[in-house]
Amino acid sequence: MLKQMLRFNVTKHSLRCFVSQLASLKEKYPDIDKNIEITDSLEVQRDQNKPSLLEPLTEDISHISSYLKPTYNVAAYANKSETIQQLVKLGVNIAAIEKKKPEAVTDILKLSFDDIKGHIIFFNQLGLDNSQISYLITNNPYIFRETLDNLDVRITYLKFKQFTNDMVSRIVGRNPFWLSYRTQEIDDKLGFFQKTFHLSGKEVRQIAVAQPKLITFDQEKIKVNIFAMKEEMCFSPSDLKEILLKKPKLYMNGQRRLLDSFEYLHNTMKVSLEQIVENPEILTYRKKRLRERHLFLVKLGRDQFDSRKPNYVALTTMVKNDDGTFATEVAKSSVNMYNNFLKSL
Amino acid sequence: MVMEAPVVWNNLKGIICVFKPAELSVGRLRTMLIHKICQGMNELEVRPPINYVAIEGNPSKKLSVSVKPNLADHPLVVGPRYQEQDLPVSWSNYLGWNTSGVLLFGIRSGTKQAKFIRENKPARVYKVKGVLGQATDNCFKSGKVVERSTWKHVKRHNMERFLSAMQASHQKKMFEMSGVDLQSDTAYELAKQGLIRPANSKIPIIYGIKCVEFDAPNFTIEIHCINEYETYLIQLIHEIGLKLHSTAHCTSLKCIRHSGFKLEHALLMKHWSIPNILENLATCNEILTNLDGYTPQKNSVLI
């Protein structure tokens, strides 16, 4: 059974090769059909016209070759495909695309460089540099599916909504998927934020530029996070808005992680809600990091987070810097002490 | 410091001793280690793409032979030179989710050494912390409190007396587990040599247990043991609580020694860089040669 299937595959493959060769020959010699007709009718004449098989062939037939067989990875095509060569010159990581989105590589291979040239020039005109363009293509190779007219419409929409050129180039450079969404979808997404947080137009632009990925982020997850902050952490709607404007990234974190950090800050470290709203970036740090540093400060007796009392430790400086700076400047101890403490946990 | 990746790669084999934090699985830690090593290796001077010989032109006339840069060997096309699936790493002792402490990983050909260490069944030392007065449903601090009891009557000497009785009964068990008849001459010969290992690798045996810190209701116990596992140690604290006419649950477990590897040799996660790892490999290699940990165990004597 397997042998039969293999044989069938082989014949199918050779048939395909033959058809492709025929097609390429037809392109080269448009009157090939005529020749066949003549030779069919006059066999004797053909024998006279056609050179003998023993004579050396001067015509170049090296372009007639079999198809590239299915390969292990895209590297087999790299020396032949101009598109891939140009993309690599630009700095696009083809290997990363192949690993994450294998079907996108077939799309790229089908395109000629002329098809994608327009897109690259378009991004360049938006003000993106080479590294930003390669980042965009590496993360969203599907961008070539969109026509240039569509991309133009989407940019015009942003300009119509009073985004300046710098803002647009930042948005496109930071969020590779932005241009893959239709104008209607982007409008809905921006509207969602404006309605949920009661933002003014200027504030919507501010968060879209500060964290472009947030706008196209999965809305269900954002809703879960809003629920967690509102109901489980008891932040008021105005607090939610302030957190969004100060640290929009928080809404993209996982709910579990957000709750863990909050629980440690509020219940163990006794940090008030107002203090968290003042510096929302402390919520972006993991509970593990908060716990390690807090316990070290507790051990040294320096856990004093009230700004009105002496020996006050600012929350952001506690978690922000690397371990060395934290141990020497915040905890007034040494790095070795801190490392030994970490091993004692 | 050598910056050429192939030279570093050749030296990157053996046993590495890392510090495992609690609430992180050993499997996850292994993935992170592999990721860190590959990332570090790819930042070094890796092999440049090899040129290829291109034969072009009309085959019936003259062909041109030229050497061209090979794009098929470019890191952006074939992927980075050192990939995560190419690095074999295995652990020689398994620590549970809640346990922190010394953990040994075998890297590349070191996986073989890791296997020998595992089969040698070296003794491990734990520091286990517990709290008197509360029993939880899983005997650990993460569980729900199911029972409260008084603990004021438990004094340090009560605990020490009970622990030494426990140690004595375990030492008796050690001879029973050796796999020889207790009345035989072989058993006598074994007993003469001192502590022995169990023949079975499944049954936990405690060689030494003592209370190192007693600040009621908190206490810390140091346990020297073989074949133990996390739930066994947690259950042990629960049992100690019951035997002292109170209740107890475990709050933290830490492996402070594994064979000759101590906490001071363990590499913290933030220090996982290529130079530190190479240094650690050399230190561990030295400890292993001193311990003779490469060869499989032939007799049942403990260390």
XYZ file of C-alpha atoms in Angstrom:
648
model
C 0.000 0.000 0.000
C 2.744 2.416 1.017
C 4.802 1.436 -2.033
C 1.845 2.114 -4.303
C 1.296 5.490 -2.734
C 4.946 6.368 -3.105
C 4.912 5.346 -6.737
C 1.803 7.424 -7.314
C 3.476 10.424 -5.689
C 6.558 10.019 -7.837
C 4.532 9.853 -11.059
C 2.482 12.856 -9.972
C 5.654 14.785 -9.287
C 7.315 13.908 -12.616
C 4.074 14.738 -14.446
C 4.050 18.145 -12.796
C 7.684 18.681 -13.839
C 6.857 17.710 -17.397
C 3.886 20.086 -17.583
C 5.988 22.923 -16.209
C 8.739 22.231 -18.737
C 6.199 22.204 -21.532
C 4.818 25.511 -20.353
C 8.244 27.128 -20.225
C 9.072 25.788 -23.674
C 5.815 27.194 -24.995
C 6.740 30.588 -23.620
C 10.039 30.462 -25.446
C 8.768 29.094 -28.742
C 5.200 30.290 -29.320
C 4.882 28.272 -32.518
C 5.753 24.969 -30.860
C 2.213 23.609 -31.375
C 2.519 24.303 -35.077
C 5.740 22.355 -35.198
C 4.157 19.380 -33.504
C 1.318 19.394 -36.009
C 3.670 19.475 -38.917
C 5.819 16.724 -37.511
C 2.759 14.599 -36.864
C 1.674 14.800 -40.466
C 5.063 14.509 -42.076
C 7.161 12.067 -40.114
C 9.684 11.571 -42.843
C 10.314 15.277 -43.139
C 10.910 15.507 -39.382
C 13.678 12.965 -39.557
C 15.462 15.078 -42.083
C 14.963 18.419 -40.272
C 15.854 17.307 -36.756
C 19.577 17.069 -35.960
C 20.898 13.698 -35.014
C 21.034 12.735 -31.357
C 24.758 12.186 -31.654
C 25.513 15.801 -32.573
C 26.583 18.082 -29.694
C 23.824 20.362 -28.368
C 24.630 24.067 -28.324
C 21.343 25.320 -26.870
C 21.202 26.190 -23.146
C 18.654 23.957 -21.442
C 19.918 24.371 -17.894
C 16.879 26.500 -16.957
C 14.720 23.394 -17.423
C 14.935 21.746 -14.050
C 12.646 19.973 -11.628
C 10.708 21.823 -8.942
C 12.352 22.352 -5.574
C 11.194 19.509 -3.422
C 9.620 20.118 -0.009
C 12.494 21.175 2.229
C 13.396 21.056 5.897
C 13.453 24.829 6.148
C 13.454 27.970 4.065
C 17.267 28.084 3.815
C 17.135 25.874 0.706
C 15.434 28.676 -1.212
C 17.593 31.503 0.147
C 20.194 31.541 -2.629
C 17.556 31.422 -5.373
C 14.784 33.732 -4.175
C 15.478 37.418 -4.682
C 12.719 38.347 -2.223
C 14.418 36.509 0.635
C 17.802 37.992 -0.253
C 16.423 41.517 -0.148
C 14.536 40.894 3.091
C 17.681 39.543 4.757
C 19.566 42.630 3.575
C 16.896 44.707 5.306
C 17.432 42.675 8.488
C 14.206 40.641 8.550
C 14.582 37.485 10.634
C 13.224 34.834 8.234
C 14.050 32.041 10.702
C 11.850 33.655 13.371
C 8.974 34.002 10.904
C 9.348 30.375 9.917
C 9.294 29.256 13.537
C 6.248 31.280 14.583
C 4.208 31.538 11.373
C 5.295 28.777 8.962
C 2.460 29.512 6.519
C 3.666 33.104 6.068
C 6.944 31.899 4.541
C 5.108 30.266 1.628
C 3.358 33.581 1.061
C 6.664 35.447 0.993
C 8.241 32.924 -1.408
C 5.381 33.381 -3.861
C 5.950 37.148 -3.977
C 8.507 38.758 -6.234
C 10.564 41.613 -4.865
C 8.613 44.114 -6.981
C 5.446 43.153 -5.078
C 6.913 44.077 -1.705
C 9.052 46.995 -2.798
C 6.063 49.332 -2.662
C 5.309 48.372 0.939
C 8.871 48.978 2.094
C 9.001 52.383 0.381
C 5.638 53.184 1.978
C 6.940 52.393 5.474
C 10.075 54.390 4.787
C 8.007 57.402 3.796
C 6.092 57.099 7.071
C 9.390 57.777 8.818
C 10.388 54.268 9.945
C 14.075 53.385 9.826
C 15.427 50.032 8.610
C 15.439 48.336 12.006
C 11.814 49.343 12.603
C 10.742 48.077 9.165
C 12.489 44.746 9.719
C 10.890 44.475 13.190
C 7.485 45.108 11.618
C 7.915 42.510 8.857
C 9.429 39.911 11.214
C 6.468 40.184 13.564
C 3.734 40.667 10.989
C 4.705 39.088 7.654
C 1.015 39.148 6.692
C 1.320 42.899 6.076
C 2.067 42.126 2.386
C -1.480 40.807 2.020
C -2.792 44.353 2.436
C -2.831 46.479 -0.701
C -1.040 49.821 -0.713
C -4.359 51.641 -1.190
C -5.710 50.038 1.997
C -2.612 51.023 3.968
C -2.952 54.548 2.663
C -6.583 54.713 3.777
C -5.636 53.514 7.274
C -2.929 56.159 7.602
C -5.291 58.837 6.303
C -7.781 57.815 8.991
C -5.156 58.377 11.694
C -4.229 61.774 10.235
C -7.930 62.649 10.090
C -8.117 61.858 13.803
C -5.374 64.464 14.350
C -2.456 62.132 14.886
C 0.714 63.935 13.815
C 3.306 62.325 11.534
C 5.592 61.495 14.455
C 2.729 59.860 16.316
C 1.808 57.754 13.273
C 5.373 56.566 12.738
C 5.647 55.646 16.427
C 2.366 53.738 16.333
C 3.274 51.784 13.190
C 6.817 51.145 14.404
C 5.749 49.932 17.855
C 2.700 47.893 16.908
C 3.355 45.764 13.804
C -0.266 44.611 13.651
C -1.902 48.054 13.674
C -2.004 48.397 9.886
C -3.513 44.928 9.453
C -6.752 46.092 11.080
C -9.435 47.746 8.980
C -10.278 51.389 9.639
C -13.660 50.404 11.070
C -12.013 47.999 13.548
C -9.470 50.576 14.715
C -12.265 53.093 15.112
C -14.228 50.630 17.273
C -11.187 49.874 19.404
C -10.366 53.527 20.022
C -14.043 54.106 20.776
C -13.998 51.286 23.336
C -11.279 53.023 25.356
C -12.910 56.430 25.024
C -16.257 55.095 26.258
C -14.978 52.814 29.036
C -12.659 55.348 30.637
C -14.475 58.561 29.558
C -11.393 59.910 27.819
C -11.091 63.104 25.809
C -9.767 62.931 22.247
C -6.378 64.152 23.377
C -6.147 61.463 26.063
C -7.069 58.734 23.577
C -4.240 59.903 21.339
C -1.926 59.979 24.343
C -2.481 56.306 25.270
C -2.457 55.186 21.612
C 0.988 56.722 21.227
C 2.316 55.685 24.652
C 1.297 52.039 24.252
C 0.113 51.312 20.673
C -0.152 47.575 21.377
C -2.848 48.184 23.992
C -5.337 49.429 21.391
C -5.224 46.229 19.334
C -4.845 43.962 22.407
C -7.489 41.290 23.067
C -10.434 43.264 24.437
C -11.761 40.377 26.514
C -8.520 40.303 28.497
C -8.634 44.075 28.991
C -12.193 43.720 30.304
C -11.057 41.017 32.739
C -8.300 43.331 33.990
C -10.714 46.235 34.362
C -12.982 43.948 36.390
C -10.061 42.845 38.562
C -9.027 46.435 39.276
C -12.539 47.695 39.863
C -14.138 44.868 41.830
C -11.260 42.875 43.291
C -8.859 45.745 44.059
C -11.551 48.390 44.706
C -10.133 51.163 42.521
C -12.613 53.919 41.626
C -13.342 54.742 37.937
C -11.240 57.922 38.194
C -8.347 55.838 39.615
C -8.671 53.447 36.671
C -8.387 56.368 34.273
C -5.351 57.752 36.072
C -3.633 54.358 36.009
C -4.406 54.021 32.298
C -2.892 57.404 31.518
C 0.195 56.816 33.667
C 0.894 53.143 32.916
C -1.263 51.796 30.056
C 0.833 48.606 29.966
C -0.798 47.404 33.199
C -3.987 46.540 31.299
C -2.031 44.077 29.144
C -0.718 42.056 32.108
C -2.315 38.808 33.127
C -5.071 39.115 35.705
C -3.486 36.525 38.018
C -0.113 38.277 38.001
C -1.694 41.672 38.610
C -3.699 40.324 41.535
C -0.691 38.566 43.075
C 1.397 41.758 43.012
C -1.485 43.841 44.301
C -2.250 41.410 47.098
C 1.347 41.448 48.283
C 1.595 45.251 48.078
C -1.704 45.982 49.761
C -2.072 43.184 52.300
C 1.519 42.378 53.275
C 3.363 45.641 52.667
C 0.329 47.705 53.752
C 0.636 50.116 50.830
C -2.530 52.177 50.456
C -4.569 52.380 47.245
C -3.718 56.083 46.873
C 0.007 55.297 46.922
C -0.477 52.660 44.221
C -2.445 55.111 42.062
C 0.362 57.620 42.509
C 3.020 55.185 41.211
C 1.153 52.563 39.185
C 4.390 51.104 37.765
C 5.017 49.166 41.003
C 2.093 46.939 39.950
C 3.989 45.921 36.810
C 6.654 44.131 38.870
C 6.226 40.490 39.799
C 5.288 39.406 43.273
C 8.564 37.452 43.519
C 10.650 40.598 43.090
C 8.485 42.626 45.474
C 8.653 39.877 48.073
C 12.435 39.384 47.895
C 13.160 43.099 48.264
C 10.513 43.720 50.897
C 11.713 40.814 53.061
C 15.281 42.106 52.840
C 14.164 45.543 53.997
C 12.135 43.940 56.793
C 15.190 42.026 57.918
C 17.216 45.240 58.049
C 14.318 47.095 59.683
C 14.040 49.618 56.878
C 10.536 48.816 55.628
C 9.100 52.291 56.008
C 6.856 53.259 53.111
C 5.128 56.269 54.684
C 6.532 59.469 53.151
C 5.633 61.551 56.229
C 7.952 59.602 58.543
C 11.774 59.512 58.599
C 13.800 56.831 56.738
C 11.204 56.718 54.020
C 11.781 54.235 51.182
C 10.184 55.283 47.882
C 8.204 52.427 46.352
C 9.470 52.947 42.823
C 13.151 53.128 43.739
C 12.694 49.948 45.772
C 11.773 47.817 42.761
C 13.004 49.759 39.754
C 16.789 49.388 39.730
C 18.989 46.316 39.556
C 19.955 44.334 42.657
C 23.290 46.094 43.121
C 21.794 49.583 43.218
C 18.942 48.404 45.429
C 21.246 46.744 47.963
C 23.650 49.665 48.271
C 21.432 52.716 47.831
C 17.997 51.713 49.092
C 18.849 49.054 51.652
C 22.246 50.652 52.579
C 23.813 47.216 52.602
C 26.042 45.307 50.141
C 25.307 43.142 47.110
C 26.922 40.095 48.699
C 24.667 40.436 51.712
C 21.652 40.606 49.438
C 22.782 37.559 47.434
C 23.284 35.540 50.604
C 19.872 36.661 51.779
C 18.318 35.455 48.496
C 19.867 32.025 49.056
C 18.375 31.895 52.531
C 14.801 32.249 51.241
C 37.872 35.793 28.535
C 37.639 33.811 25.286
C 35.054 35.325 22.965
C 34.919 32.578 20.328
C 31.742 30.568 20.694
C 33.073 27.164 19.462
C 35.872 27.237 22.099
C 33.376 28.050 24.839
C 30.999 25.382 23.562
C 33.724 22.725 23.821
C 34.211 23.565 27.492
C 30.529 23.759 28.266
C 29.993 20.263 29.658
C 29.732 18.835 33.123
C 27.776 19.408 36.298
C 26.460 22.830 37.313
C 25.081 23.668 40.738
C 22.212 26.194 40.753
C 19.937 27.689 43.383
C 16.300 26.766 42.892
C 13.834 29.301 44.304
C 10.574 28.074 45.791
C 7.377 28.182 43.712
C 9.119 27.337 40.467
C 9.238 23.864 38.990
C 12.519 22.140 38.160
C 11.368 21.657 34.570
C 10.724 25.369 34.166
C 14.116 26.149 35.686
C 15.753 23.800 33.168
C 14.057 25.569 30.238
C 15.224 28.920 31.587
C 18.796 27.683 31.988
C 18.871 26.336 28.422
C 17.451 29.619 27.128
C 20.043 31.652 29.013
C 22.961 29.518 27.825
C 21.870 29.653 24.169
C 21.295 33.397 24.376
C 24.776 33.894 25.869
C 26.405 31.643 23.287
C 24.777 33.467 20.372
C 26.064 36.790 21.683
C 29.657 35.541 21.446
C 31.632 35.395 18.190
C 29.778 32.665 16.341
C 30.848 30.914 13.169
C 30.431 33.206 10.116
C 28.435 31.861 7.120
C 30.508 29.563 4.904
C 30.810 30.581 1.234
C 29.614 28.169 -1.424
C 30.928 27.266 -4.879
C 28.505 28.316 -7.602
C 28.790 26.714 -11.055
C 26.867 28.841 -13.540
C 26.517 29.464 -17.244
C 25.613 27.477 -20.340
C 26.567 23.831 -19.769
C 27.124 23.221 -23.472
C 29.642 26.081 -23.703
C 31.874 27.290 -20.909
C 30.798 27.186 -17.272
C 31.951 29.757 -14.784
C 32.974 28.661 -11.300
C 32.832 31.273 -8.568
C 32.745 31.416 -4.785
C 29.714 33.280 -3.469
C 28.525 34.177 0.025
C 26.006 31.586 1.118
C 22.718 33.053 2.269
C 21.431 29.609 3.230
C 23.926 29.617 6.109
C 23.031 33.113 7.363
C 21.771 33.245 10.989
C 18.747 35.307 9.887
C 17.698 32.494 7.523
C 18.652 29.216 9.250
C 18.179 30.551 12.753
C 20.726 31.251 15.489
C 23.863 29.081 15.650
C 23.100 27.632 19.093
C 19.521 26.479 19.404
C 17.634 25.412 22.482
C 16.752 21.936 21.241
C 20.449 21.119 20.686
C 21.488 21.453 24.338
C 20.898 18.363 26.499
C 20.390 19.221 30.175
C 19.145 16.899 32.921
C 18.817 17.186 36.686
C 20.310 14.820 39.199
C 18.029 15.530 42.130
C 14.421 16.531 41.903
C 13.132 19.266 44.208
C 9.391 19.836 44.495
C 7.469 23.007 43.742
C 7.722 24.443 47.262
C 11.331 23.453 47.918
C 14.195 25.860 47.359
C 17.911 25.190 47.499
C 20.772 23.330 45.870
C 20.001 21.691 42.552
C 22.422 19.923 40.220
C 22.097 20.020 36.450
C 24.167 17.962 34.008
C 24.977 19.836 30.805
C 25.775 17.959 27.557
C 28.045 15.017 28.443
C 27.534 15.992 32.092
C 24.096 14.341 31.875
C 25.953 11.073 32.320
C 27.544 12.323 35.535
C 24.145 13.564 36.683
C 22.825 10.036 36.209
C 25.669 8.553 38.265
C 25.097 11.045 41.067
C 21.401 10.185 41.042
C 22.095 6.450 41.155
C 24.687 6.880 43.897
C 21.885 8.129 46.150
C 23.962 10.732 48.021
C 22.570 12.095 51.286
C 20.810 15.445 51.240
C 20.382 17.936 54.031
C 17.219 19.988 54.411
C 16.206 22.850 56.617
C 12.474 22.598 57.149
C 10.515 25.311 58.903
C 7.234 24.711 60.669
C 4.651 26.473 62.808
C 2.930 24.894 65.801
C -0.729 25.373 66.585
C -2.362 25.143 63.159
C -3.009 22.145 60.913
C -3.826 22.696 57.246
C -5.479 20.353 54.787
C -2.300 19.805 52.729
C 0.049 20.192 55.730
C 1.708 23.182 54.028
C 1.177 26.906 54.549
C -0.671 27.192 51.232
C -3.518 24.963 52.486
C -6.686 25.793 54.348
C -6.496 25.749 58.166
C -8.554 22.789 59.356
C -7.595 22.618 63.029
C -6.212 24.861 65.749
C -4.633 23.707 68.974
C -2.620 24.938 71.936
C 1.160 24.904 71.602
C 2.359 26.699 74.774
C 3.095 23.366 76.450
C 5.619 22.352 73.754
C 9.156 23.161 74.906
C 12.439 22.731 73.119
C 13.436 19.658 75.128
C 10.112 17.940 74.252
C 10.864 18.344 70.605
C 14.491 17.277 70.904
C 13.540 14.146 72.836
C 10.997 13.145 70.234
C 13.346 13.844 67.320
C 16.172 11.752 68.772
C 13.748 8.853 69.302
C 12.710 9.203 65.691
C 16.333 9.194 64.541
C 17.039 6.023 66.524
C 14.098 4.166 65.001
C 15.138 5.240 61.524
C 18.679 3.987 62.087
C 17.260 0.617 63.057
C 15.219 0.675 59.875
C 18.360 1.488 57.897
C 19.844 -1.923 58.726
C 16.562 -3.642 57.928
C 16.473 -1.920 54.517
C 20.026 -2.977 53.593
C 18.691 -6.130 51.998
C 20.640 -8.635 54.133
C 19.544 -10.867 56.985
C 20.064 -9.031 60.283
C 21.342 -12.185 61.991
C 23.963 -12.897 59.329
C 27.696 -12.254 59.273
C 27.301 -9.950 56.239
C 25.033 -7.706 58.276
C 27.663 -7.505 60.980
C 30.355 -6.611 58.446
C 28.127 -3.857 57.061
C 27.238 -2.488 60.464
C 30.909 -2.323 61.393
C 31.537 0.199 58.615
C 29.023 2.724 59.937
C 25.975 4.187 58.208
C 24.684 2.304 55.164
C 22.376 3.119 52.249
C 19.088 1.351 51.593
C 18.985 -1.175 48.747
C 15.588 0.151 47.691
C 15.511 3.613 46.117
C 11.891 4.311 47.001
C 11.756 4.233 50.809
C 12.908 7.434 52.569
C 15.406 7.008 55.393
C 16.426 9.686 57.887
C 20.020 9.561 59.116
C 19.905 12.553 61.354
C 17.210 14.910 62.510
C 17.541 17.740 64.991
C 15.912 20.963 65.989
C 18.255 23.856 65.126
C 15.965 26.726 66.027
C 13.047 26.819 68.432
C 11.218 30.093 68.816
C 7.704 28.937 69.670
C 5.485 28.597 67.736
C 8.070 28.691 64.933
C 10.708 25.984 64.692
C 13.371 24.860 62.214
C 14.480 21.293 61.788
C 17.565 20.023 60.005
C 17.141 16.654 58.314
C 19.830 14.422 56.772
C 18.119 11.907 54.573
C 18.053 9.699 51.474
C 15.210 8.899 49.053
C 13.055 11.668 50.499
C 10.495 13.663 48.558
C 8.681 16.899 49.241
C 5.392 15.510 50.538
C 7.275 13.135 52.839
C 9.046 16.054 54.557
C 5.826 18.058 54.784
C 4.014 15.074 56.297
C 6.892 14.644 58.742
C 6.265 18.115 60.200
C 2.577 17.309 60.499
C 3.432 14.098 62.316
C 5.870 15.854 64.670
C 3.061 18.256 65.585
C 0.710 15.425 66.418
C 3.289 13.503 68.461
C 3.964 16.609 70.559
C 0.248 16.716 71.469
C -0.328 19.741 69.299
C -0.615 20.393 65.548
C 1.871 21.833 63.072
C 2.216 22.739 59.450
C 5.245 23.315 57.262
C 6.118 26.817 56.035
C 9.274 26.352 53.997
C 11.672 23.676 52.770
C 15.238 24.314 51.762
C 17.851 21.862 50.523
C 21.128 23.195 51.956
C 23.438 20.384 50.899
C 23.404 17.701 48.240
C 26.349 15.313 48.508
C 29.361 17.720 48.576
C 27.506 20.632 46.986
C 26.524 23.380 49.381
C 24.536 26.590 49.155
C 27.719 28.626 48.686
C 28.400 26.789 45.382
C 24.870 27.353 44.097
C 24.449 29.919 41.324
C 21.542 32.343 41.663
C 19.266 32.710 38.643
C 20.338 36.302 38.005
C 23.968 35.159 37.739
C 23.375 32.734 34.899
C 25.815 34.120 32.346
C 28.369 32.191 30.275
C 31.470 33.243 32.337
C 29.737 32.417 35.645
C 28.461 29.093 34.349
C 31.934 28.088 33.108
C 33.410 28.986 36.487
C 30.711 26.985 38.267
C 31.335 23.968 36.003
C 35.007 24.017 37.005
C 34.205 24.284 40.740
C 31.685 21.441 40.549
C 34.154 19.314 38.615
C 36.697 19.804 41.401
C 34.174 18.805 44.077
C 33.172 15.735 42.071
C 36.777 14.513 41.646
C 37.322 14.902 45.396
C 34.138 12.965 46.106
C 34.733 10.335 43.432
C 31.188 10.943 42.268
C 31.801 9.914 38.650
C 31.810 6.192 39.220
C 28.704 4.173 39.978
C 28.442 3.061 43.597
C 29.676 -0.468 44.279
C 29.092 -0.957 47.989
C 26.332 0.221 50.266
C 28.392 2.402 52.607
C 27.106 5.937 52.975
C 29.719 8.360 51.526
